[in-house]
PDB file of C-alpha atoms in Angstrom:
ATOM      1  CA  UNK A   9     115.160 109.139  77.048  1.00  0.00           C
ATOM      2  CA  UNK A  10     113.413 108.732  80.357  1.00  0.00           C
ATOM      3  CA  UNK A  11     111.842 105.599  81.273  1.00  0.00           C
ATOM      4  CA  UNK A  12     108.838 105.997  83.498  1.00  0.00           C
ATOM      5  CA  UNK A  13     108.648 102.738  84.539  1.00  0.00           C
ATOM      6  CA  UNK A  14     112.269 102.950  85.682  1.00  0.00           C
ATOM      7  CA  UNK A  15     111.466 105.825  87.355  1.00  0.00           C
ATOM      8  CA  UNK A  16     107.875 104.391  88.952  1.00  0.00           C
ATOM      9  CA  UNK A  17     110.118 101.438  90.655  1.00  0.00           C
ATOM     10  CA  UNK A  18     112.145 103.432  91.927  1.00  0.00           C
ATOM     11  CA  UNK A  19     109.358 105.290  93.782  1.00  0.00           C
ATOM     12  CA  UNK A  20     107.838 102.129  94.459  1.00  0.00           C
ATOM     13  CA  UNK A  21     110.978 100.541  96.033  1.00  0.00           C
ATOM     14  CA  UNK A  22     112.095 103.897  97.881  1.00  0.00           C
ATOM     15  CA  UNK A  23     108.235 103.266  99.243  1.00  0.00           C
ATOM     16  CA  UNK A  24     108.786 100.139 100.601  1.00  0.00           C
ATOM     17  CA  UNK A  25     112.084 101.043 102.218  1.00  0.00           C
ATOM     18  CA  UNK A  26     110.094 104.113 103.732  1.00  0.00           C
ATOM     19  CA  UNK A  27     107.282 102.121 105.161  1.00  0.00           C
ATOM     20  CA  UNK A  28     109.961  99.871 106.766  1.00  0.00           C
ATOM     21  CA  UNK A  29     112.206 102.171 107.866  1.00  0.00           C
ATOM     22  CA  UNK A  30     115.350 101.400 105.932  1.00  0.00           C
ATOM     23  CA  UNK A  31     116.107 104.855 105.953  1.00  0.00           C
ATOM     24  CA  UNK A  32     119.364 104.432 103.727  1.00  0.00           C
ATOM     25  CA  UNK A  33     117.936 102.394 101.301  1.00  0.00           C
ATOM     26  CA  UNK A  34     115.131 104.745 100.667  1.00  0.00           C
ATOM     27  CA  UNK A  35     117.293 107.792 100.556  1.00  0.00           C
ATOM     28  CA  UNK A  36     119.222 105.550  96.898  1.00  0.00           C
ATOM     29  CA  UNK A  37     116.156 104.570  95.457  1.00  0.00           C
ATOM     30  CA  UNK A  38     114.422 108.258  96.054  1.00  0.00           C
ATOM     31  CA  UNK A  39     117.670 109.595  94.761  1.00  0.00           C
ATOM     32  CA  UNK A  40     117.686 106.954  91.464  1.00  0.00           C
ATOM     33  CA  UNK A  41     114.103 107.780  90.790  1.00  0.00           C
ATOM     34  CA  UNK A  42     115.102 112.197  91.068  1.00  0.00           C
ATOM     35  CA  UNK A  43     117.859 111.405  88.210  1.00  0.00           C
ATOM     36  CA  UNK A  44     115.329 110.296  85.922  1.00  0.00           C
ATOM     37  CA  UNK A  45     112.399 112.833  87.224  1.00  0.00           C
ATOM     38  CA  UNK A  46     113.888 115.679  88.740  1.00  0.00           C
ATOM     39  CA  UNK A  47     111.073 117.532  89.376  1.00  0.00           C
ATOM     40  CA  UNK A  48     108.961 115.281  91.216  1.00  0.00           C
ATOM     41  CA  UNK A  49     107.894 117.141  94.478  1.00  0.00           C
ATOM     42  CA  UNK A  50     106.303 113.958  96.457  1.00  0.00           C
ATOM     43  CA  UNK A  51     109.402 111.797  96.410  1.00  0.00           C
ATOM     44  CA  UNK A  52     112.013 115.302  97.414  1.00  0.00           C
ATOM     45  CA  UNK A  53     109.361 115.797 100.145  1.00  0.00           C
ATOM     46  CA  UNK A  54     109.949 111.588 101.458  1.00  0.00           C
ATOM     47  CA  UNK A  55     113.699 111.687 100.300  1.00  0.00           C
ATOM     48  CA  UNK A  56     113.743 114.813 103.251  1.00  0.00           C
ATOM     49  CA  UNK A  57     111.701 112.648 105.423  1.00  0.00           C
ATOM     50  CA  UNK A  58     114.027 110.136 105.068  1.00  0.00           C
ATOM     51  CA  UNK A  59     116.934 112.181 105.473  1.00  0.00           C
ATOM     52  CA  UNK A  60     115.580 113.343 108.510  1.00  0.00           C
ATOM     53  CA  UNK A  61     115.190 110.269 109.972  1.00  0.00           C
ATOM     54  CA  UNK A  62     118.852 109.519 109.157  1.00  0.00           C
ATOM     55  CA  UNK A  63     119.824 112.045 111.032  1.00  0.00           C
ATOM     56  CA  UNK A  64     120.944 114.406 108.268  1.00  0.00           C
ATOM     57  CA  UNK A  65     118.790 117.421 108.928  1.00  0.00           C
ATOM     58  CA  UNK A  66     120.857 119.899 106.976  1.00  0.00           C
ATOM     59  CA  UNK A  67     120.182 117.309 103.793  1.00  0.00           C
ATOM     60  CA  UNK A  68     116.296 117.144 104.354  1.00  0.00           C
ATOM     61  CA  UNK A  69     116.236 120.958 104.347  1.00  0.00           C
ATOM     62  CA  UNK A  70     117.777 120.766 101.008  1.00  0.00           C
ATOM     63  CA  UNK A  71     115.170 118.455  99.907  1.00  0.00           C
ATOM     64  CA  UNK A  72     112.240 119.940 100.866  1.00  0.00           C
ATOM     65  CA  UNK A  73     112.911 123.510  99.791  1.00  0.00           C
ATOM     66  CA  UNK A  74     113.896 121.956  95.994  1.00  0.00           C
ATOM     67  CA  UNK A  75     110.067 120.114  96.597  1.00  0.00           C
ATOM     68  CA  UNK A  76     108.587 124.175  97.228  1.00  0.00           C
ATOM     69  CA  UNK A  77     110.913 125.222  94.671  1.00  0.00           C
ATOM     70  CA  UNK A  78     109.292 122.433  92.045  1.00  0.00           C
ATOM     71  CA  UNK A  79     105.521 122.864  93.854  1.00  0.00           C
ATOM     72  CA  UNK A  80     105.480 126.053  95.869  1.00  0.00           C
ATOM     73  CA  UNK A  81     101.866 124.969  97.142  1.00  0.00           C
ATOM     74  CA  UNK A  82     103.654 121.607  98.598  1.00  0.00           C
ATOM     75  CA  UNK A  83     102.426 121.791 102.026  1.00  0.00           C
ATOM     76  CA  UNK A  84     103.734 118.473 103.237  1.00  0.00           C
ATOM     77  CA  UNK A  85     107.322 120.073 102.058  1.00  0.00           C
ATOM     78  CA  UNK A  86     106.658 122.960 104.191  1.00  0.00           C
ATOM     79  CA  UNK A  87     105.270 121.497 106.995  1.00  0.00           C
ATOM     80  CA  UNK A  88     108.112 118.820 107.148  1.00  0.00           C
ATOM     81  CA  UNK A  89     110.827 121.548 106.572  1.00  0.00           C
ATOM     82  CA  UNK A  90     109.470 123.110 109.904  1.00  0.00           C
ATOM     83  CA  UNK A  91     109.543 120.060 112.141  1.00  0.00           C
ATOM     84  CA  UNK A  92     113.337 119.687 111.120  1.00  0.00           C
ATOM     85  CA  UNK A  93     113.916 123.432 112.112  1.00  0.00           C
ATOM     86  CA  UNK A  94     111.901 123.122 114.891  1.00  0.00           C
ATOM     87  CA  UNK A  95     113.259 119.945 116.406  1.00  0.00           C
ATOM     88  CA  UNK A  96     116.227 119.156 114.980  1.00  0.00           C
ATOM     89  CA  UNK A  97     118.016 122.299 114.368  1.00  0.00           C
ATOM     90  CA  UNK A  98     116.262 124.223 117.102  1.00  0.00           C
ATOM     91  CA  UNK A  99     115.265 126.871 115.708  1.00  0.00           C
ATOM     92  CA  UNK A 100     112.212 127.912 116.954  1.00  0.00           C
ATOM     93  CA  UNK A 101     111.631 131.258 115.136  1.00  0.00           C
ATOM     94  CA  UNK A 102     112.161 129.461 111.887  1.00  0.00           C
ATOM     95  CA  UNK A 103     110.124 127.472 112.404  1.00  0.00           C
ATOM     96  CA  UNK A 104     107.362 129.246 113.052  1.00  0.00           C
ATOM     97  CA  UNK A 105     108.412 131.078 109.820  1.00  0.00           C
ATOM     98  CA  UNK A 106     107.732 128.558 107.579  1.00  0.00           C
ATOM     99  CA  UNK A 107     104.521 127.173 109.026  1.00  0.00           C
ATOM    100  CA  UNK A 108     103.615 130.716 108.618  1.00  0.00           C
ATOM    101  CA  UNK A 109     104.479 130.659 104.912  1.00  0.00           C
ATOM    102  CA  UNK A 110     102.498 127.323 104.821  1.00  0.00           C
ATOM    103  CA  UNK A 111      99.537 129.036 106.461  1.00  0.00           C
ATOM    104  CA  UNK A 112      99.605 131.654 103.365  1.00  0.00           C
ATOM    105  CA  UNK A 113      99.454 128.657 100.949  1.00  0.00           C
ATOM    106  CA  UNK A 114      96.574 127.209 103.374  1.00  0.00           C
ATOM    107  CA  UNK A 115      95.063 128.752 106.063  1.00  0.00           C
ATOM    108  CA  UNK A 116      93.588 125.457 107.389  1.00  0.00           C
ATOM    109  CA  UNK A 117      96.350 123.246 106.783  1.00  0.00           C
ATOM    110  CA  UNK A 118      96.925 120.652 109.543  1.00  0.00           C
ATOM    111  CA  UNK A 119      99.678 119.498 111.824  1.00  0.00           C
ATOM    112  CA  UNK A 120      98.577 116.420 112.428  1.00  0.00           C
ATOM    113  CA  UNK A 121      96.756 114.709 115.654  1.00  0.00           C
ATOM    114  CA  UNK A 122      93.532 117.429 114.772  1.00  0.00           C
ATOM    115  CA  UNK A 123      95.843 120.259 115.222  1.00  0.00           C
ATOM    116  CA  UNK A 124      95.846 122.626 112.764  1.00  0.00           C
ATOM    117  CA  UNK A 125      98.960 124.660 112.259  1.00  0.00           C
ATOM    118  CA  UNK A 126      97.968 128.244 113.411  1.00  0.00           C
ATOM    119  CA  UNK A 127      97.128 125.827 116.612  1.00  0.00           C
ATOM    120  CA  UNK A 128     100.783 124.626 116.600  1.00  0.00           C
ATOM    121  CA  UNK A 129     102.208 127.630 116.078  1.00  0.00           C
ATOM    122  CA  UNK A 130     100.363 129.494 118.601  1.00  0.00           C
ATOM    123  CA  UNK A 131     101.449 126.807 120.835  1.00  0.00           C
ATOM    124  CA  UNK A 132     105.324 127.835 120.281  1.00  0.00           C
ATOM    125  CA  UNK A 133     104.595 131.275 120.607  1.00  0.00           C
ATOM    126  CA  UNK A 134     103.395 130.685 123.912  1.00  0.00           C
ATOM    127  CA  UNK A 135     106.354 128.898 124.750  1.00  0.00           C
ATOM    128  CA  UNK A 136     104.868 125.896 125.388  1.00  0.00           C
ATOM    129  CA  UNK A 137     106.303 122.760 125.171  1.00  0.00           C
ATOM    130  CA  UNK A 138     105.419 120.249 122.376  1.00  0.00           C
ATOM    131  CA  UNK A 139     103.405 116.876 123.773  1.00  0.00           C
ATOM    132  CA  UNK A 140     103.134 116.026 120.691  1.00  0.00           C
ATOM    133  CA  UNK A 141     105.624 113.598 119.313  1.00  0.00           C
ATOM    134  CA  UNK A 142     106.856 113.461 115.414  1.00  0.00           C
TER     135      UNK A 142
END
């Protein structure tokens, strides 16, 4: 039987190890709180931020495709999973894939810093390098 309060503190304290960038710690409690609630696409999409900022890019890949497998309108999955292509992985053209997939989900979906992705991505296809820090 799942216990949703079990599973809500686990979010909670995966949360707090977020916000305070205990990148480790989050990564257990995000992974406690997916045993009991597998198919929760907010806490894949911060257990591949998290992963990210672990330095495990190939992991946070994982996670945020199973978040647009669970939600395929998850744009903060599919805007995420670009960043780690495009900065960590370096691939570009990927990238620019998957913000292009996000675009189909939301043609005014944002970047961040009132950029909207179509702005972003015509940014890359100019070849342009990225002020913008994430």
């Amino acid at each position: 039987m799942k216990d949703q309060g079990n599973t809500a503190a686990w979010i909670q304290l995966g949360h707090v190890y977020f916000d305070t960038d205990q990148y480790q710690k989050a990564i257990n409690a995000y992974t406690k709180a997916l045993e009991l609630e597998p198919k929760n696409a907010d806490v894949l999409t911060d257990l591949g931020i998290m992963y990210r900022r672990n330095g495990q890019p190939q992991e946070a890949i994982k996670s945020f495709d199973q978040a647009v497998a669970v939600d395929p309108k998850h744009e903060a999955a599919r805007f995420n999973k670009g960043i780690v292509m495009m900065h960590d992985l370096k691939d570009q053209n990927g990238a620019i894939k998957v913000w292009e997939e996000l675009l189909e989900v939301n043609p005014l979906a944002m970047a961040g810093n009132d950029q909207s992705v179509d702005q972003l991505i015509k940014h890359y296809k100019e070849g342009h390098e990225n002020k913008t820090s994430y």
